[in-house]
């Protein structure tokens, strides 16, 4: 049987089981749903199945499993490491329409959602309850996608990553069967932690269709501080002192000089062009007044050049908007350029050293790569600027990123703090976890014996390609 | 070959590889190391191997694997569900001498420890650094044991369970090979989360020999509140309101009337004999003054009968000592009695209802079973009093506990909040996670194909018995 006949057979079988219109082979749809936001290559899938329920996903997986056809699940396609990139001969399962908020349990601080719900949609629904979902990146993303990549963001220093904010999952396994992991309780010691096994498995062990997520009360008051330093280590030193005192920091972000220059140009701000810390402390009025004063003292003792404090919402929003816009600000440095956001994480005590060594490397490479960091976690990102039409820049950028990964690993770090392995970092996973890779592979083989789920991700491809 | 000859063969092989004196077949040692603190039966092992390093554990496991001999690892033997109980024909691996604190990384808020380090030992070592390890029970336990049972305690409401306080592990697998999971970074999205797979696996997937644990700064100031209520739901309602406002509660414990009676008798305290909440808020002076005042108002609005607040260390210590002594206080109600501490967890909004229904059941059963609860997590414990020589009480207690588990599961709860499955709750695991048990078994089969690690725990025994 030819590949085309095989593909037609699978498509027919899918159409027989899925609702009318759910299965598409339209070239524009196949193209649109074949990749995420990374620069990694993707293949054209044989079909895209639009899923609206766990049952749709289960049916689609059962058909593909029967035909031994690889599957690539996707949410909003906002991933940065190619995890949602289609492989040759695959069926893409599009969960983005699964955007129903099933329940909000105000009294238990949890919400039950379908995997396609966007973080912004969830927070909009939670707002009247005085609650919010704290985990995940500043850029909007689907709950399922964030779970699959073990995502994180600016609030991790206080509220944790996705890892600390998911209580249970509904997962469709490689044969189409459905399981529920975890529960709505705050904690459980019952059996293996399959919830956390699935978090960060990037769709390779099962497809997350629903999640029970932890939500928290909206703090009453906020104070924002912005301050600049001569050196990175002065900045990270202040953060250490604040964390030691258990100051309830909800966000603490670092931007290097290049990033501040980009932000000032893009946002029209006039921040000092130096390594800069953005702090936010949230809590109750007397408490945060005390904490804000403490931070100011710590910053000044560490040599801060200018400490600006505000409790005003509009002013704080403007400061944080500038930080959130860091990536587009970097891209705007060169007209028509795109950007590549890298991601490593080191122990906090090595962060300044790692960033400083990276800045030296960036300068030597001739690339433009402003840096932002989640200081409270030791995690930082380069926004590597890729000018259009520059044939050399991609190879230089890949080499820079490879050196960055090696540098982070040499400092007891990890090759990815929050973006995941995808296809882009399979080689890094071997470097970082070579001794435990056999265990990961054994688990993969146990749960997906025919290697049909996201076969291009996490592990080096076993014969399947994205081109 | 007879069982005795087989056993002698294994013992000889162990003695050939392990240091002199590490392998014991002395009856008193075999007896002492054959069980934990639970009431579940245990068998006599064929040998006890005293391990002082990962290499010792690896060597012992390799020998046992070769001879297909089951192994039961143990730390301090403080478990409550029989997880460290020897099975017939097994070798017990005693990791309690592995009590070295390998490193304290002040600047990164982590410590690296051997699995046999006791929580109290770790906190003693951390004290000069102004740090502490917040997770785990009030009763002292080993780090490895707490990791294996996914333990928790009074600080979970603020600092999380063991799950949120372990960054990485060194694990000896079923064939004796050694892997490292996780890293010293605050977060990582690199590959499968084997750290969390091992946390709570109760020694059935691998033996934890070292851990990288998260530590936190010691808060500057504390305030303790104790207040009584007519009803459980008044009490849990106050906790909900406090959590909604993100009051930084570090401990919040509930004791029922029977428990308060026991505490007053045992500790000489004069608390009102009513459902009682013990609160602790920690932070910085102005902040906790504000939070203490808020809690008082919330309690009074909810109908609290007497609210006592203190920032004095001695007075606070006395109040918390009374709570920590709840279990022995219950046991002391009847001279010569022992106690059985049960453990379920429900969503916070169902806690009052679950406890009230349980109290009715306890009264109907004729048993004495004071109750304490970690209100912030929905987790509560009965201290079932077992008078010596009462032939009927054990069966009644088992039946009471079975009804408690079913009640909790019917309220979206879990059969164990923090004690684990061990041998005692294997039937509950089937009730609670029947749909995902095949996945757990598949992972077990992949990592321990001959079912040699802790074969009596978590899954129904496959032919091996504890008697």
PDB file of C-alpha atoms in Angstrom, chain A residues 106-109 129-131 149-150 152-153 156 158-159 161 163-164 167 173 178-194 196-202 204-205 216-219 240 243-248 284-288 290-291 294 345-350 374 376-379 411-421 429 432-433 435-436 439-444 446-447 458-459, chain B residues 106-109 129-131 149-150 152-153 156 158-159 161 163-164 167 173 178-194 196-202 204-205 216-219 240 243-248 284-288 290-291 294 345-350 374 376-379 411-421 429 432-433 435-436 439-444 446-447 458-459:
ATOM      1  CA  UNK A 106     -14.416  29.191  44.680  1.00  0.00           C
ATOM      2  CA  UNK A 107     -14.458  27.538  48.095  1.00  0.00           C
ATOM      3  CA  UNK A 108     -11.628  25.178  47.170  1.00  0.00           C
ATOM      4  CA  UNK A 109      -9.403  27.497  45.168  1.00  0.00           C
ATOM      5  CA  UNK A 129     -14.606  35.567  42.006  1.00  0.00           C
ATOM      6  CA  UNK A 130     -11.638  37.605  43.231  1.00  0.00           C
ATOM      7  CA  UNK A 131      -9.350  34.787  42.107  1.00  0.00           C
ATOM      8  CA  UNK A 149       5.911  22.112  28.457  1.00  0.00           C
ATOM      9  CA  UNK A 150       6.054  22.563  32.254  1.00  0.00           C
ATOM     10  CA  UNK A 152       6.425  29.123  33.966  1.00  0.00           C
ATOM     11  CA  UNK A 153       6.610  32.879  34.049  1.00  0.00           C
ATOM     12  CA  UNK A 156       6.942  31.656  39.686  1.00  0.00           C
ATOM     13  CA  UNK A 158       5.907  33.395  44.609  1.00  0.00           C
ATOM     14  CA  UNK A 159       3.347  31.020  43.154  1.00  0.00           C
ATOM     15  CA  UNK A 161       5.521  27.055  37.977  1.00  0.00           C
ATOM     16  CA  UNK A 163       4.147  22.136  38.308  1.00  0.00           C
ATOM     17  CA  UNK A 164       2.895  23.678  41.556  1.00  0.00           C
ATOM     18  CA  UNK A 167      -3.887  19.233  40.923  1.00  0.00           C
ATOM     19  CA  UNK A 173      -3.360   7.581  26.347  1.00  0.00           C
ATOM     20  CA  UNK A 178      -8.838   7.867  29.073  1.00  0.00           C
ATOM     21  CA  UNK A 179      -7.494   8.191  32.599  1.00  0.00           C
ATOM     22  CA  UNK A 180      -7.807  10.726  35.376  1.00  0.00           C
ATOM     23  CA  UNK A 181      -4.797  11.592  37.488  1.00  0.00           C
ATOM     24  CA  UNK A 182      -4.603  13.403  40.822  1.00  0.00           C
ATOM     25  CA  UNK A 183      -7.688  14.904  42.435  1.00  0.00           C
ATOM     26  CA  UNK A 184      -9.212  18.165  43.595  1.00  0.00           C
ATOM     27  CA  UNK A 185      -7.490  17.903  46.951  1.00  0.00           C
ATOM     28  CA  UNK A 186      -4.521  20.093  47.859  1.00  0.00           C
ATOM     29  CA  UNK A 187      -2.395  17.018  48.335  1.00  0.00           C
ATOM     30  CA  UNK A 188      -2.492  13.262  48.002  1.00  0.00           C
ATOM     31  CA  UNK A 189      -0.073  10.462  48.776  1.00  0.00           C
ATOM     32  CA  UNK A 190      -2.059   7.885  46.807  1.00  0.00           C
ATOM     33  CA  UNK A 191       0.034   6.001  44.290  1.00  0.00           C
ATOM     34  CA  UNK A 192       2.367   7.248  41.581  1.00  0.00           C
ATOM     35  CA  UNK A 193       2.305  10.930  40.728  1.00  0.00           C
ATOM     36  CA  UNK A 194       1.075  10.545  37.166  1.00  0.00           C
ATOM     37  CA  UNK A 196       3.576  15.360  37.397  1.00  0.00           C
ATOM     38  CA  UNK A 197       4.770  12.692  35.003  1.00  0.00           C
ATOM     39  CA  UNK A 198       2.443  14.150  32.365  1.00  0.00           C
ATOM     40  CA  UNK A 199       3.396  17.760  33.203  1.00  0.00           C
ATOM     41  CA  UNK A 200       6.310  18.488  30.919  1.00  0.00           C
ATOM     42  CA  UNK A 201       6.028  15.264  28.951  1.00  0.00           C
ATOM     43  CA  UNK A 202       5.257  17.391  25.899  1.00  0.00           C
ATOM     44  CA  UNK A 204       4.757  12.119  24.335  1.00  0.00           C
ATOM     45  CA  UNK A 205       3.091  10.019  27.055  1.00  0.00           C
ATOM     46  CA  UNK A 216      -5.418  31.953  44.398  1.00  0.00           C
ATOM     47  CA  UNK A 217      -6.970  35.077  45.893  1.00  0.00           C
ATOM     48  CA  UNK A 218      -6.178  38.384  44.240  1.00  0.00           C
ATOM     49  CA  UNK A 219      -3.895  40.308  46.593  1.00  0.00           C
ATOM     50  CA  UNK A 240      18.950  37.054  47.478  1.00  0.00           C
ATOM     51  CA  UNK A 243      14.253  36.195  49.444  1.00  0.00           C
ATOM     52  CA  UNK A 244      16.181  35.401  52.631  1.00  0.00           C
ATOM     53  CA  UNK A 245      13.925  37.767  54.533  1.00  0.00           C
ATOM     54  CA  UNK A 246      10.889  36.123  52.944  1.00  0.00           C
ATOM     55  CA  UNK A 247       9.741  39.423  51.458  1.00  0.00           C
ATOM     56  CA  UNK A 248       6.621  38.292  49.545  1.00  0.00           C
ATOM     57  CA  UNK A 284      -1.930  43.706  52.452  1.00  0.00           C
ATOM     58  CA  UNK A 285      -1.393  47.432  52.922  1.00  0.00           C
ATOM     59  CA  UNK A 286       0.735  47.641  56.074  1.00  0.00           C
ATOM     60  CA  UNK A 287       2.696  44.588  55.092  1.00  0.00           C
ATOM     61  CA  UNK A 288       3.668  45.806  51.663  1.00  0.00           C
ATOM     62  CA  UNK A 290       6.988  47.565  55.246  1.00  0.00           C
ATOM     63  CA  UNK A 291       8.279  45.282  52.479  1.00  0.00           C
ATOM     64  CA  UNK A 294      12.840  47.057  53.127  1.00  0.00           C
ATOM     65  CA  UNK A 345      18.193  28.263  34.182  1.00  0.00           C
ATOM     66  CA  UNK A 346      20.977  28.130  36.783  1.00  0.00           C
ATOM     67  CA  UNK A 347      21.104  28.223  40.583  1.00  0.00           C
ATOM     68  CA  UNK A 348      20.464  31.817  41.668  1.00  0.00           C
ATOM     69  CA  UNK A 349      23.994  32.236  43.031  1.00  0.00           C
ATOM     70  CA  UNK A 350      25.407  31.641  39.529  1.00  0.00           C
ATOM     71  CA  UNK A 374      13.371  35.762  36.187  1.00  0.00           C
ATOM     72  CA  UNK A 376      13.996  34.638  41.698  1.00  0.00           C
ATOM     73  CA  UNK A 377      14.384  31.356  39.772  1.00  0.00           C
ATOM     74  CA  UNK A 378      17.753  31.817  38.079  1.00  0.00           C
ATOM     75  CA  UNK A 379      16.072  31.632  34.670  1.00  0.00           C
ATOM     76  CA  UNK A 411      27.037  25.795  36.460  1.00  0.00           C
ATOM     77  CA  UNK A 412      24.680  23.067  37.812  1.00  0.00           C
ATOM     78  CA  UNK A 413      21.951  24.491  35.607  1.00  0.00           C
ATOM     79  CA  UNK A 414      19.375  23.120  33.208  1.00  0.00           C
ATOM     80  CA  UNK A 415      19.090  23.437  29.442  1.00  0.00           C
ATOM     81  CA  UNK A 416      15.521  24.709  29.678  1.00  0.00           C
ATOM     82  CA  UNK A 417      13.795  26.507  32.538  1.00  0.00           C
ATOM     83  CA  UNK A 418      10.342  26.716  31.014  1.00  0.00           C
ATOM     84  CA  UNK A 419      10.193  26.327  27.216  1.00  0.00           C
ATOM     85  CA  UNK A 420      10.655  22.571  27.110  1.00  0.00           C
ATOM     86  CA  UNK A 421      12.770  20.264  24.966  1.00  0.00           C
ATOM     87  CA  UNK A 429      18.502  16.461  27.112  1.00  0.00           C
ATOM     88  CA  UNK A 432      21.834  17.034  30.853  1.00  0.00           C
ATOM     89  CA  UNK A 433      20.139  13.767  31.780  1.00  0.00           C
ATOM     90  CA  UNK A 435      22.056   8.770  32.935  1.00  0.00           C
ATOM     91  CA  UNK A 436      18.292   8.870  33.370  1.00  0.00           C
ATOM     92  CA  UNK A 439      14.432   5.381  32.412  1.00  0.00           C
ATOM     93  CA  UNK A 440      12.563   8.028  30.424  1.00  0.00           C
ATOM     94  CA  UNK A 441      12.708   5.830  27.323  1.00  0.00           C
ATOM     95  CA  UNK A 442      11.475   2.827  29.298  1.00  0.00           C
ATOM     96  CA  UNK A 443       8.486   4.812  30.519  1.00  0.00           C
ATOM     97  CA  UNK A 444       7.842   6.068  26.998  1.00  0.00           C
ATOM     98  CA  UNK A 446       5.607   1.321  28.365  1.00  0.00           C
ATOM     99  CA  UNK A 447       2.998   3.991  27.684  1.00  0.00           C
ATOM    100  CA  UNK A 458      11.942  15.031  23.691  1.00  0.00           C
ATOM    101  CA  UNK A 459      13.846  12.003  22.395  1.00  0.00           C
TER     102      UNK A 459
ATOM    103  CA  UNK B 106      22.951  29.212  51.373  1.00  0.00           C
ATOM    104  CA  UNK B 107      22.925  31.421  48.301  1.00  0.00           C
ATOM    105  CA  UNK B 108      20.620  29.056  46.416  1.00  0.00           C
ATOM    106  CA  UNK B 109      18.259  28.058  49.201  1.00  0.00           C
ATOM    107  CA  UNK B 129      22.400  29.854  58.261  1.00  0.00           C
ATOM    108  CA  UNK B 130      19.058  31.412  59.154  1.00  0.00           C
ATOM    109  CA  UNK B 131      17.343  28.766  57.030  1.00  0.00           C
ATOM    110  CA  UNK B 149       5.583   8.595  51.115  1.00  0.00           C
ATOM    111  CA  UNK B 150       5.032  12.102  49.669  1.00  0.00           C
ATOM    112  CA  UNK B 152       3.475  16.560  54.535  1.00  0.00           C
ATOM    113  CA  UNK B 153       2.697  18.361  57.752  1.00  0.00           C
ATOM    114  CA  UNK B 156       2.034  22.655  53.921  1.00  0.00           C
ATOM    115  CA  UNK B 158       2.325  27.916  53.158  1.00  0.00           C
ATOM    116  CA  UNK B 159       5.341  25.945  52.048  1.00  0.00           C
ATOM    117  CA  UNK B 161       4.314  19.247  50.870  1.00  0.00           C
ATOM    118  CA  UNK B 163       6.403  17.468  46.557  1.00  0.00           C
ATOM    119  CA  UNK B 164       7.095  21.205  46.449  1.00  0.00           C
ATOM    120  CA  UNK B 167      14.524  19.652  43.526  1.00  0.00           C
ATOM    121  CA  UNK B 173      17.160   1.450  40.344  1.00  0.00           C
ATOM    122  CA  UNK B 178      22.254   4.804  39.788  1.00  0.00           C
ATOM    123  CA  UNK B 179      20.539   7.829  38.249  1.00  0.00           C
ATOM    124  CA  UNK B 180      20.200  11.476  39.146  1.00  0.00           C
ATOM    125  CA  UNK B 181      16.896  13.249  38.602  1.00  0.00           C
ATOM    126  CA  UNK B 182      16.133  16.960  38.573  1.00  0.00           C
ATOM    127  CA  UNK B 183      18.792  19.542  39.388  1.00  0.00           C
ATOM    128  CA  UNK B 184      19.675  22.331  41.800  1.00  0.00           C
ATOM    129  CA  UNK B 185      17.709  24.864  39.794  1.00  0.00           C
ATOM    130  CA  UNK B 186      14.353  26.195  40.990  1.00  0.00           C
ATOM    131  CA  UNK B 187      12.703  24.873  37.852  1.00  0.00           C
ATOM    132  CA  UNK B 188      13.406  22.845  34.776  1.00  0.00           C
ATOM    133  CA  UNK B 189      11.392  21.838  31.734  1.00  0.00           C
ATOM    134  CA  UNK B 190      13.937  19.233  30.610  1.00  0.00           C
ATOM    135  CA  UNK B 191      12.395  15.815  30.004  1.00  0.00           C
ATOM    136  CA  UNK B 192      10.170  13.672  32.183  1.00  0.00           C
ATOM    137  CA  UNK B 193       9.744  14.657  35.797  1.00  0.00           C
ATOM    138  CA  UNK B 194      11.340  11.563  37.296  1.00  0.00           C
ATOM    139  CA  UNK B 196       8.110  13.613  41.132  1.00  0.00           C
ATOM    140  CA  UNK B 197       7.577  10.097  39.865  1.00  0.00           C
ATOM    141  CA  UNK B 198       9.881   8.857  42.620  1.00  0.00           C
ATOM    142  CA  UNK B 199       8.305  11.101  45.270  1.00  0.00           C
ATOM    143  CA  UNK B 200       5.536   8.996  46.737  1.00  0.00           C
ATOM    144  CA  UNK B 201       6.498   5.828  44.890  1.00  0.00           C
ATOM    145  CA  UNK B 202       7.208   4.268  48.302  1.00  0.00           C
ATOM    146  CA  UNK B 204       8.674   0.534  44.512  1.00  0.00           C
ATOM    147  CA  UNK B 205      10.382   2.197  41.519  1.00  0.00           C
ATOM    148  CA  UNK B 216      13.702  28.829  53.077  1.00  0.00           C
ATOM    149  CA  UNK B 217      14.619  31.823  55.226  1.00  0.00           C
ATOM    150  CA  UNK B 218      13.464  31.797  58.839  1.00  0.00           C
ATOM    151  CA  UNK B 219      10.701  34.399  59.181  1.00  0.00           C
ATOM    152  CA  UNK B 240     -11.325  30.065  53.778  1.00  0.00           C
ATOM    153  CA  UNK B 243      -6.759  32.128  52.520  1.00  0.00           C
ATOM    154  CA  UNK B 244      -8.827  34.223  50.104  1.00  0.00           C
ATOM    155  CA  UNK B 245      -7.153  37.344  51.450  1.00  0.00           C
ATOM    156  CA  UNK B 246      -3.767  35.674  51.079  1.00  0.00           C
ATOM    157  CA  UNK B 247      -3.011  36.095  54.791  1.00  0.00           C
ATOM    158  CA  UNK B 248       0.408  34.368  55.011  1.00  0.00           C
ATOM    159  CA  UNK B 284       7.721  40.750  59.136  1.00  0.00           C
ATOM    160  CA  UNK B 285       6.548  42.820  62.099  1.00  0.00           C
ATOM    161  CA  UNK B 286       4.124  45.325  60.576  1.00  0.00           C
ATOM    162  CA  UNK B 287       2.769  42.750  58.202  1.00  0.00           C
ATOM    163  CA  UNK B 288       1.938  40.176  60.818  1.00  0.00           C
ATOM    164  CA  UNK B 290      -1.941  43.583  60.320  1.00  0.00           C
ATOM    165  CA  UNK B 291      -2.597  39.923  59.536  1.00  0.00           C
ATOM    166  CA  UNK B 294      -7.413  40.594  60.357  1.00  0.00           C
ATOM    167  CA  UNK B 345      -7.987  14.511  52.556  1.00  0.00           C
ATOM    168  CA  UNK B 346     -10.950  16.277  50.939  1.00  0.00           C
ATOM    169  CA  UNK B 347     -11.440  19.621  49.184  1.00  0.00           C
ATOM    170  CA  UNK B 348     -11.469  22.338  51.851  1.00  0.00           C
ATOM    171  CA  UNK B 349     -15.136  23.174  51.240  1.00  0.00           C
ATOM    172  CA  UNK B 350     -16.117  19.617  52.266  1.00  0.00           C
ATOM    173  CA  UNK B 374      -4.587  20.500  58.593  1.00  0.00           C
ATOM    174  CA  UNK B 376      -5.547  24.676  54.890  1.00  0.00           C
ATOM    175  CA  UNK B 377      -5.223  21.421  52.933  1.00  0.00           C
ATOM    176  CA  UNK B 378      -8.462  19.632  53.832  1.00  0.00           C
ATOM    177  CA  UNK B 379      -6.476  16.822  55.470  1.00  0.00           C
ATOM    178  CA  UNK B 411     -16.517  13.974  48.489  1.00  0.00           C
ATOM    179  CA  UNK B 412     -13.910  14.253  45.695  1.00  0.00           C
ATOM    180  CA  UNK B 413     -11.231  13.404  48.243  1.00  0.00           C
ATOM    181  CA  UNK B 414      -8.257  11.089  48.434  1.00  0.00           C
ATOM    182  CA  UNK B 415      -7.684   7.985  50.556  1.00  0.00           C
ATOM    183  CA  UNK B 416      -4.396   9.357  51.874  1.00  0.00           C
ATOM    184  CA  UNK B 417      -3.261  12.944  52.238  1.00  0.00           C
ATOM    185  CA  UNK B 418       0.267  12.263  53.481  1.00  0.00           C
ATOM    186  CA  UNK B 419       0.830   8.794  54.987  1.00  0.00           C
ATOM    187  CA  UNK B 420       0.958   6.887  51.712  1.00  0.00           C
ATOM    188  CA  UNK B 421      -0.557   3.606  50.537  1.00  0.00           C
ATOM    189  CA  UNK B 429      -5.797   2.817  45.661  1.00  0.00           C
ATOM    190  CA  UNK B 432      -9.506   5.827  44.028  1.00  0.00           C
ATOM    191  CA  UNK B 433      -7.416   5.373  40.905  1.00  0.00           C
ATOM    192  CA  UNK B 435      -8.626   3.748  35.813  1.00  0.00           C
ATOM    193  CA  UNK B 436      -4.990   4.766  36.053  1.00  0.00           C
ATOM    194  CA  UNK B 439      -0.549   2.918  33.843  1.00  0.00           C
ATOM    195  CA  UNK B 440       1.050   2.718  37.279  1.00  0.00           C
ATOM    196  CA  UNK B 441       1.537  -1.027  36.837  1.00  0.00           C
ATOM    197  CA  UNK B 442       3.047  -0.526  33.383  1.00  0.00           C
ATOM    198  CA  UNK B 443       5.559   1.950  34.812  1.00  0.00           C
ATOM    199  CA  UNK B 444       6.327  -0.443  37.659  1.00  0.00           C
ATOM    200  CA  UNK B 446       9.139  -1.110  33.082  1.00  0.00           C
ATOM    201  CA  UNK B 447      11.347  -0.060  35.970  1.00  0.00           C
ATOM    202  CA  UNK B 458       1.206   0.199  46.674  1.00  0.00           C
ATOM    203  CA  UNK B 459      -0.054  -2.646  44.482  1.00  0.00           C
TER     204      UNK B 459
END
